[in-house]
Tab-separated table of C-alpha atoms in Angstrom:
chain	number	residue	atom	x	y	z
A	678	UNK	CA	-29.032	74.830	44.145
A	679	UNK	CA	-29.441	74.674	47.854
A	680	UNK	CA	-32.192	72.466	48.059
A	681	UNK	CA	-30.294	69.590	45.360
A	682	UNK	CA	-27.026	70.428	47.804
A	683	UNK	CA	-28.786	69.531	50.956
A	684	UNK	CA	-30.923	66.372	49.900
A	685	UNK	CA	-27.803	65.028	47.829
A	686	UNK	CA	-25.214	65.968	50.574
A	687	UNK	CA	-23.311	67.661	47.951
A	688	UNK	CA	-21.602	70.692	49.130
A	689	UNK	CA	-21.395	71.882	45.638
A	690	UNK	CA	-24.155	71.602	42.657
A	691	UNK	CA	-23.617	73.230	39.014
A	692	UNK	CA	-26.431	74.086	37.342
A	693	UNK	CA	-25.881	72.082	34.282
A	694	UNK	CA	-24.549	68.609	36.278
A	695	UNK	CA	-26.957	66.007	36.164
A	696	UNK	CA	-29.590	65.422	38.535
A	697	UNK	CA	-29.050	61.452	38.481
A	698	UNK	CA	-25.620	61.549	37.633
A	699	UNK	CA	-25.227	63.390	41.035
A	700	UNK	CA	-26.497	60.286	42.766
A	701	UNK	CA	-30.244	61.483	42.771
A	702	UNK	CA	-32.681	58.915	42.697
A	703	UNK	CA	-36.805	58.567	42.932
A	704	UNK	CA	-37.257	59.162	46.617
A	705	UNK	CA	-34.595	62.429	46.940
A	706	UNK	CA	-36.793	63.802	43.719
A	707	UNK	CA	-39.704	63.828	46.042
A	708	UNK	CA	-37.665	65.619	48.597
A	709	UNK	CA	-36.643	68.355	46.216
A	710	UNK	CA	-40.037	68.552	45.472
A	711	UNK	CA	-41.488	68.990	48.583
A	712	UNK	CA	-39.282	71.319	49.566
A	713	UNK	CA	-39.525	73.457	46.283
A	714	UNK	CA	-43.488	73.619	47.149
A	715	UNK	CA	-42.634	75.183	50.255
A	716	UNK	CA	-40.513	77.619	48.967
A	717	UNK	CA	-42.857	78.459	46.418
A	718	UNK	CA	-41.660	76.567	43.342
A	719	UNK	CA	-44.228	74.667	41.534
A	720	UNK	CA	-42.139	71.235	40.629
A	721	UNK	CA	-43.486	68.130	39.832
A	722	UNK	CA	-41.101	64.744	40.391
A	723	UNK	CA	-42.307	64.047	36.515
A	724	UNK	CA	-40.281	67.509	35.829
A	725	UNK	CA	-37.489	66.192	37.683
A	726	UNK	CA	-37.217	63.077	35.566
A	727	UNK	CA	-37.826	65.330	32.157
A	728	UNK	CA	-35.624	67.984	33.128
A	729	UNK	CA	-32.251	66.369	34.848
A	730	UNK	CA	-30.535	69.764	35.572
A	731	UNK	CA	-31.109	72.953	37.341
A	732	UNK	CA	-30.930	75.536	34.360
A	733	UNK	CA	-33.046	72.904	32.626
A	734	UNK	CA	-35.658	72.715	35.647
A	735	UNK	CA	-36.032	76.487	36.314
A	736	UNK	CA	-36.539	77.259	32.863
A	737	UNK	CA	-39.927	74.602	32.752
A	738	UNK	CA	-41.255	76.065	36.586
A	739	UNK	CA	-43.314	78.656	34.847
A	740	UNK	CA	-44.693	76.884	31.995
A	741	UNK	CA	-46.467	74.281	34.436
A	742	UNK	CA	-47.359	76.684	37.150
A	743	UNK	CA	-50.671	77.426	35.272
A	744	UNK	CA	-53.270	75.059	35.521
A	745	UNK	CA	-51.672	72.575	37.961
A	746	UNK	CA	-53.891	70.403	40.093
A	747	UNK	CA	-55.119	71.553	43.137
A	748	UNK	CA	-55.200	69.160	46.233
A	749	UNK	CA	-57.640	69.338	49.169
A	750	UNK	CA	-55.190	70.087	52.071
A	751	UNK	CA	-58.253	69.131	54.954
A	752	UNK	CA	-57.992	65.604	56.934
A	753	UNK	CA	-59.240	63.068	54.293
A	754	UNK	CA	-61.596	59.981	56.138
A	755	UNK	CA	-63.836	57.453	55.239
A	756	UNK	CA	-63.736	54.111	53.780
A	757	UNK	CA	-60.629	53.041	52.052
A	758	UNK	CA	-59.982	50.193	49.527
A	759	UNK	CA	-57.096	47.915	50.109
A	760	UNK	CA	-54.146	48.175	48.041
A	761	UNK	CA	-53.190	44.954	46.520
A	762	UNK	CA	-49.902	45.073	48.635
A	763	UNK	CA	-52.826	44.995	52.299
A	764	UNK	CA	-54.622	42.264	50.775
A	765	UNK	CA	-51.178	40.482	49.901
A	766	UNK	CA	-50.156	40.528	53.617
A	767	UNK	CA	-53.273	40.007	54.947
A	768	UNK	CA	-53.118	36.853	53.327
A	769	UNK	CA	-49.608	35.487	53.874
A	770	UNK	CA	-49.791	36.877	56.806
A	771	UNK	CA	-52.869	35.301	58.544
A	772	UNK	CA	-51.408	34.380	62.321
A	773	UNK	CA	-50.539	37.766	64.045
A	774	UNK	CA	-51.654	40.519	61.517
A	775	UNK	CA	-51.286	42.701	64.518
A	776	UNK	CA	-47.776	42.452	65.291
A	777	UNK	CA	-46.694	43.254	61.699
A	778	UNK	CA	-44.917	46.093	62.267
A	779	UNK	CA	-41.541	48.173	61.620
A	780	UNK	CA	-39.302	50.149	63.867
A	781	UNK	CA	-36.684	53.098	64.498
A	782	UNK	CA	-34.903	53.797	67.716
A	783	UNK	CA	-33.664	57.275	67.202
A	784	UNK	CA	-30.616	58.579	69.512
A	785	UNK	CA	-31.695	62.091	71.435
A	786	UNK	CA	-28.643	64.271	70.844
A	787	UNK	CA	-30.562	66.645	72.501
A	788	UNK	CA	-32.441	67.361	75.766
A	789	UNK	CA	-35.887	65.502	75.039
A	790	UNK	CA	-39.341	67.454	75.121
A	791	UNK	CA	-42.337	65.107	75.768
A	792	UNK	CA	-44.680	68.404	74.819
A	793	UNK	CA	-42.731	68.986	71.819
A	794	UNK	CA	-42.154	65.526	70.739
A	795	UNK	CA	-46.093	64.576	71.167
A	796	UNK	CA	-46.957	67.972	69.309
A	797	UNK	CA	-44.788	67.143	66.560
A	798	UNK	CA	-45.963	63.530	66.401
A	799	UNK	CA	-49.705	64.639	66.137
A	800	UNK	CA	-48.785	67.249	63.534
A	801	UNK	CA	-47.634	64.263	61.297
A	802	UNK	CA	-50.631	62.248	62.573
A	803	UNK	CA	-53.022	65.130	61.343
A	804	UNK	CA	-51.045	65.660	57.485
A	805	UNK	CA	-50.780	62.237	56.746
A	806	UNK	CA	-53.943	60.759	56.431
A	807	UNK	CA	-52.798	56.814	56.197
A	808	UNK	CA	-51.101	57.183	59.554
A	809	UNK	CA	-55.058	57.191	60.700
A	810	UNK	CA	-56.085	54.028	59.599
A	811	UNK	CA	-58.179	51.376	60.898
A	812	UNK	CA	-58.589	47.478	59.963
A	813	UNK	CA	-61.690	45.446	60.929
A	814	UNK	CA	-62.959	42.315	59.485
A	815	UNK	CA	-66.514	42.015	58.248
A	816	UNK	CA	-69.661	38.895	58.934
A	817	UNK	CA	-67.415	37.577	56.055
A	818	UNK	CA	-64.038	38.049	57.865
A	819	UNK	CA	-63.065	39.645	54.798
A	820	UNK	CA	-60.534	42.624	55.760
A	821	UNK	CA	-61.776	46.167	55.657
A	822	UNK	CA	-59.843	49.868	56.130
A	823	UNK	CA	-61.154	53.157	56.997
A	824	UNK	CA	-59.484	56.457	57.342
A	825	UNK	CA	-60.320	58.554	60.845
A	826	UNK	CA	-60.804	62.152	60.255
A	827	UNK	CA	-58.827	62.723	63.351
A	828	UNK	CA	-57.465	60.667	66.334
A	829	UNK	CA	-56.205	61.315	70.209
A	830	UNK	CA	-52.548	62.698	70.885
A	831	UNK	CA	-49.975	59.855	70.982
A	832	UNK	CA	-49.715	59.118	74.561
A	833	UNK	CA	-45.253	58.518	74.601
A	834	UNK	CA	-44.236	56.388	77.348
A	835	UNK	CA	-41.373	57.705	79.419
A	836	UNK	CA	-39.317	54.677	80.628
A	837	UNK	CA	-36.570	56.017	83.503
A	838	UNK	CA	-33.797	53.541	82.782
A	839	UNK	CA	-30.956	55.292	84.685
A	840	UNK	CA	-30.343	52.586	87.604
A	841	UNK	CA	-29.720	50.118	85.286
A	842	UNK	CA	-26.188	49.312	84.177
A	843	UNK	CA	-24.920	49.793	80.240
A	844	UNK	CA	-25.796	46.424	79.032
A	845	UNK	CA	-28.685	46.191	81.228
A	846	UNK	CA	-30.409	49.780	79.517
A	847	UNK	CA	-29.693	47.341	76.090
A	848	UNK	CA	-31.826	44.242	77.281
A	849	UNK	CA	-34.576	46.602	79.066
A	850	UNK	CA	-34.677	48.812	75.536
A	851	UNK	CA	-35.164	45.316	73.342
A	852	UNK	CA	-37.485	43.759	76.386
A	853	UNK	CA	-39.821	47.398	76.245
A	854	UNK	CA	-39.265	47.446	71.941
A	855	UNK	CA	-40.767	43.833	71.658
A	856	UNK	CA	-43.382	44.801	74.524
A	857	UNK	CA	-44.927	47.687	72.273
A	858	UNK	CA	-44.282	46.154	68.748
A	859	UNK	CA	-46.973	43.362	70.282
A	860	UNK	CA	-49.050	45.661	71.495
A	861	UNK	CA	-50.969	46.765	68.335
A	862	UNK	CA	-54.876	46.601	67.810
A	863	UNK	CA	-55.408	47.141	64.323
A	864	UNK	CA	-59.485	47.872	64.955
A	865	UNK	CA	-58.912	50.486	67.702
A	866	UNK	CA	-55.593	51.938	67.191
A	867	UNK	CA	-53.462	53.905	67.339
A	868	UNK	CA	-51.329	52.128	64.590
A	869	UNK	CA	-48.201	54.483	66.079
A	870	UNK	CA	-46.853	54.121	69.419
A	871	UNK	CA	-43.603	56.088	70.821
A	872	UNK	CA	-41.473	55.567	74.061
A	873	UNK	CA	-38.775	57.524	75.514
A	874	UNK	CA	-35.583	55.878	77.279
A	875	UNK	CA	-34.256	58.077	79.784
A	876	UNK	CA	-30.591	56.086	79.960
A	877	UNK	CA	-29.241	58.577	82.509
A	878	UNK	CA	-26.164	61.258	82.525
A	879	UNK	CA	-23.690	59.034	80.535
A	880	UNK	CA	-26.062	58.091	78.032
A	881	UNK	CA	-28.133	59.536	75.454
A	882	UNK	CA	-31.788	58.747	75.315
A	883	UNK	CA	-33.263	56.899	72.766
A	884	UNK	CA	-36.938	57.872	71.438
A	885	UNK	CA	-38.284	54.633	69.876
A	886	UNK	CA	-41.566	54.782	67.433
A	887	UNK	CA	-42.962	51.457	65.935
A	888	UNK	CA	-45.811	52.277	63.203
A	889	UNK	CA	-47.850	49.099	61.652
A	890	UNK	CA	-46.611	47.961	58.597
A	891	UNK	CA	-50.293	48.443	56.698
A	892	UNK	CA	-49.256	52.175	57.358
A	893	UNK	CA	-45.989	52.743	56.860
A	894	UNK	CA	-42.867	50.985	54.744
A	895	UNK	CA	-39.055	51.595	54.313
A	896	UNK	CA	-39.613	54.491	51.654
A	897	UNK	CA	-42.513	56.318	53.828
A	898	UNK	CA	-39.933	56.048	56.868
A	899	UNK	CA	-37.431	58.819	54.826
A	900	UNK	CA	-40.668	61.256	54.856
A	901	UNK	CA	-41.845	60.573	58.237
A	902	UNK	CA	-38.479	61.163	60.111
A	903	UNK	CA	-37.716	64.013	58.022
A	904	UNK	CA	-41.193	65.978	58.775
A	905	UNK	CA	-41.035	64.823	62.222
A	906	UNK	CA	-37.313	66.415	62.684
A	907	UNK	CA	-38.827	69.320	60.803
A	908	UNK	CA	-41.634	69.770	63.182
A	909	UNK	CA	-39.570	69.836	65.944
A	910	UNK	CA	-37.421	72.258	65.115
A	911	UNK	CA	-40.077	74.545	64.358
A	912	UNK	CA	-41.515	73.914	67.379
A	913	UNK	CA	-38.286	74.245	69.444
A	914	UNK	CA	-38.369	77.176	67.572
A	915	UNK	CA	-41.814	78.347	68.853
A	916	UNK	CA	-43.184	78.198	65.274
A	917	UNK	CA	-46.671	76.464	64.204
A	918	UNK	CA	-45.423	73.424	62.078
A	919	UNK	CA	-45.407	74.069	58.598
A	920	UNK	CA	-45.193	70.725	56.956
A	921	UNK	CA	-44.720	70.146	52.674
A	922	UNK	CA	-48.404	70.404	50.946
A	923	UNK	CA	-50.311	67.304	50.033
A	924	UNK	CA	-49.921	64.917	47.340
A	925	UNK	CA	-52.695	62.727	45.910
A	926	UNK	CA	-54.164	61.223	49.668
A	927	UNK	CA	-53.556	58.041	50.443
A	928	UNK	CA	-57.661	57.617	49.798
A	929	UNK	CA	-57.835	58.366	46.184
A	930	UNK	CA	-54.651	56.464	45.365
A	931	UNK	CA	-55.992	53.379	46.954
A	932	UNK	CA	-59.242	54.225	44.742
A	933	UNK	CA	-57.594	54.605	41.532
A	934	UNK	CA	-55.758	51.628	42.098
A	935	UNK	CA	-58.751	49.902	42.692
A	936	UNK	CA	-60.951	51.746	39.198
A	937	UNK	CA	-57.292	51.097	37.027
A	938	UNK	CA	-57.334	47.354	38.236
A	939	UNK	CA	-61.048	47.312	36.058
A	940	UNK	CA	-59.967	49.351	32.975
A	941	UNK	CA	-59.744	48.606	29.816
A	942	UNK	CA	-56.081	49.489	29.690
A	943	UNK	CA	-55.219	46.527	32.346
A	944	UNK	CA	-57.424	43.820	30.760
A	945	UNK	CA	-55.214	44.312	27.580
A	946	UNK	CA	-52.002	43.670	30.438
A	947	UNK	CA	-53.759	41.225	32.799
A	948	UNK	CA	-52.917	38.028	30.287
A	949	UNK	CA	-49.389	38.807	30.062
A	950	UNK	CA	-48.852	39.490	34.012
A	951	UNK	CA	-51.008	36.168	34.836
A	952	UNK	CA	-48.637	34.098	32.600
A	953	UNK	CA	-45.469	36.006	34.315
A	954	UNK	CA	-47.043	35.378	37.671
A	955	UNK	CA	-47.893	31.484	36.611
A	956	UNK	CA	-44.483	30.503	35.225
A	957	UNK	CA	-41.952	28.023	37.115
A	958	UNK	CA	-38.667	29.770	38.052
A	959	UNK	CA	-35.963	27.759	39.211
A	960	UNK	CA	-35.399	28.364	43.223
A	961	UNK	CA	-31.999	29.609	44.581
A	962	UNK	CA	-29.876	26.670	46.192
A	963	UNK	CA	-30.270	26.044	49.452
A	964	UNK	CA	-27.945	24.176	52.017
A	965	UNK	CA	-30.921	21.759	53.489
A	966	UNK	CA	-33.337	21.460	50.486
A	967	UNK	CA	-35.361	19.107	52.945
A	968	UNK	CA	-35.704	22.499	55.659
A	969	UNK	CA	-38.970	24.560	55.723
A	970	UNK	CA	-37.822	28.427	53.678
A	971	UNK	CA	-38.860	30.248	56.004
A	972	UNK	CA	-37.514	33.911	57.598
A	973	UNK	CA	-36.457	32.366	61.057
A	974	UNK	CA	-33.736	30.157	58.442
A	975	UNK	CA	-32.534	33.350	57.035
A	976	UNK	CA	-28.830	34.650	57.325
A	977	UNK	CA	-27.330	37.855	56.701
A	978	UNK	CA	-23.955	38.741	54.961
A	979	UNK	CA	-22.708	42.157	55.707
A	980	UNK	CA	-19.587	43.506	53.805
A	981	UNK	CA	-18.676	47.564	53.551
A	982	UNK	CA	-17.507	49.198	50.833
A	983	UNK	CA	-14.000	50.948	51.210
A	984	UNK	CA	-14.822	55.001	50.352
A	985	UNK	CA	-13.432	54.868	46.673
A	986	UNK	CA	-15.649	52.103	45.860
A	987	UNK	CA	-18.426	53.842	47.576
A	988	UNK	CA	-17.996	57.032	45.805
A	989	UNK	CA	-17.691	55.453	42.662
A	990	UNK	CA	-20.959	53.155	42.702
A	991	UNK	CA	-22.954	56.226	43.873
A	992	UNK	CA	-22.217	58.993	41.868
A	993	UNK	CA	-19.194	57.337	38.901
């Protein structure tokens, strides 16, 4: 009950409501998951999608406890196939490969630790294996990945910013953001760079982490910022980091992928999906139909949701 109060931000959960009813969806699963492992339940997400409540759910833990599968916990590394969504961007994305990246800039409520912040960094550097990778190109510049068994500490930049005026910490932030998010070499690495903005005594900081896009996406950014906030408590804490067990690694996913993609079971599918994937839709109007559709011609419309209507489309 504490662990579907906390991920849902519920501050209280019957036993019998529904899971998805509740608001729960695929990702927050996970989380209860993960966090059931490390308090010694033995869930599965698929349990959390066949059982939707908690009297349901505790009632199945001990019937799959036995026999579940057992996942190698050490640094995975080695050659790794590209998933179809790398070879997608590698080719619509030919001209700067290197720059694709994404980016948080987190607010420091608190006093920062470089120590503790690069400890905690290389904890999640060490668990999760794909935040090791590396991307070369072969005598066929055909694009290639392999997985480090481990990598240096994350060297974070400390930029002092406290001379600077309010608006002026802004522009240096963006100028120092767009300096690092160029900065990438996807052969040598690291594929996750960190800087700290010291704004001064009437400011927070600001800890900023960019991570390539072949590594990381807007789902993997929930788990990363949630065992990176978890490792540094612990740590503040003077506790070794404890992170959530392994899942399938990022390796044999990529592989199975890869072995499914030749089975028997997707030959029977592939016909279907190439006639889905060859078909004409009709394109969404545009206001110049003679303009390149491209991202730089994008625009963004941003409404909010009074709280009723909020409430009601989350958990009514």
């Amino acid at each position: 009950v504490a662990i579907w109060s906390e991920v849902l931000r519920i501050d209280k959960v019957g036993v019998h409501d529904n899971f998805f009813e509740l608001g729960g969806d695929s990702i927050q699963s996970i989380q209860i998951v993960a966090r059931g492992n490390i308090l010694g339940y033995s869930l599965t997400v698929r349990q959390m999608f066949d059982y939707q409540t908690i009297a349901e759910l505790a009632s199945s833990i001990a019937a799959q406890s036995e026999g579940g599968m057992v996942i190698d916990q050490s640094p995975v590394s080695g050659p790794v196939p590209l998933t179809p969504i790398q070879r997608w961007l590698f080719t619509h994305e030919p001209i700067a490969p290197h720059h694709f990246n994404q980016a948080v800039l987190l607010e420091c409520l608190q006093p920062f630790s470089k120590a503790r912040m690069t400890t905690a960094l290389d904890a999640l550097i060490s668990h999760h294996d794909a935040l090791r990778l590396r991307f070369s190109q072969d005598a066929n510049e055909e694009w290639k990945q392999e997985c480090l068994a481990e990598q240096k500490a994350v060297e974070i930049e400390e930029i002092d910013l406290s001379s600077f005026a309010a608006d002026e910490q802004d522009q240096q932030i963006e100028d120092q953001a767009n300096r690092l998010q160029a900065s990438f070499d996807l052969t040598e690495g690291p594929l996750l760079k960190a800087a700290y903005f010291d704004c001064g005594d009437k400011r927070p900081g600001y800890l900023f982490i960019v991570v390539h896009h072949l590594t990381i996406d807007a789902v993997s950014w929930r788990f990363f910022l949630e065992d990176l906030n978890s490792s540094f408590l612990q740590l503040a804490e003077e506790k070794p980091v404890n992170l959530p067990a392994k899942t399938t690694p990022y390796k044999d996913w990529a592989e199975r992928l890869v072995a499914y993609a030749k089975s028997a079971a997707f030959n029977e599918e592939r016909e279907y999906w190439m006639n889905v994937a060859g078909a004409q839709k009709p394109l969404l109007p545009r206001l110049d139909a003679a303009a390149d559709n491209t991202m730089e011609q994008t625009v963004t419309s941003h409404h909010v949701l009074e709280a009723d209507h909020t409430h009601a489309l989350l958990y009514d």
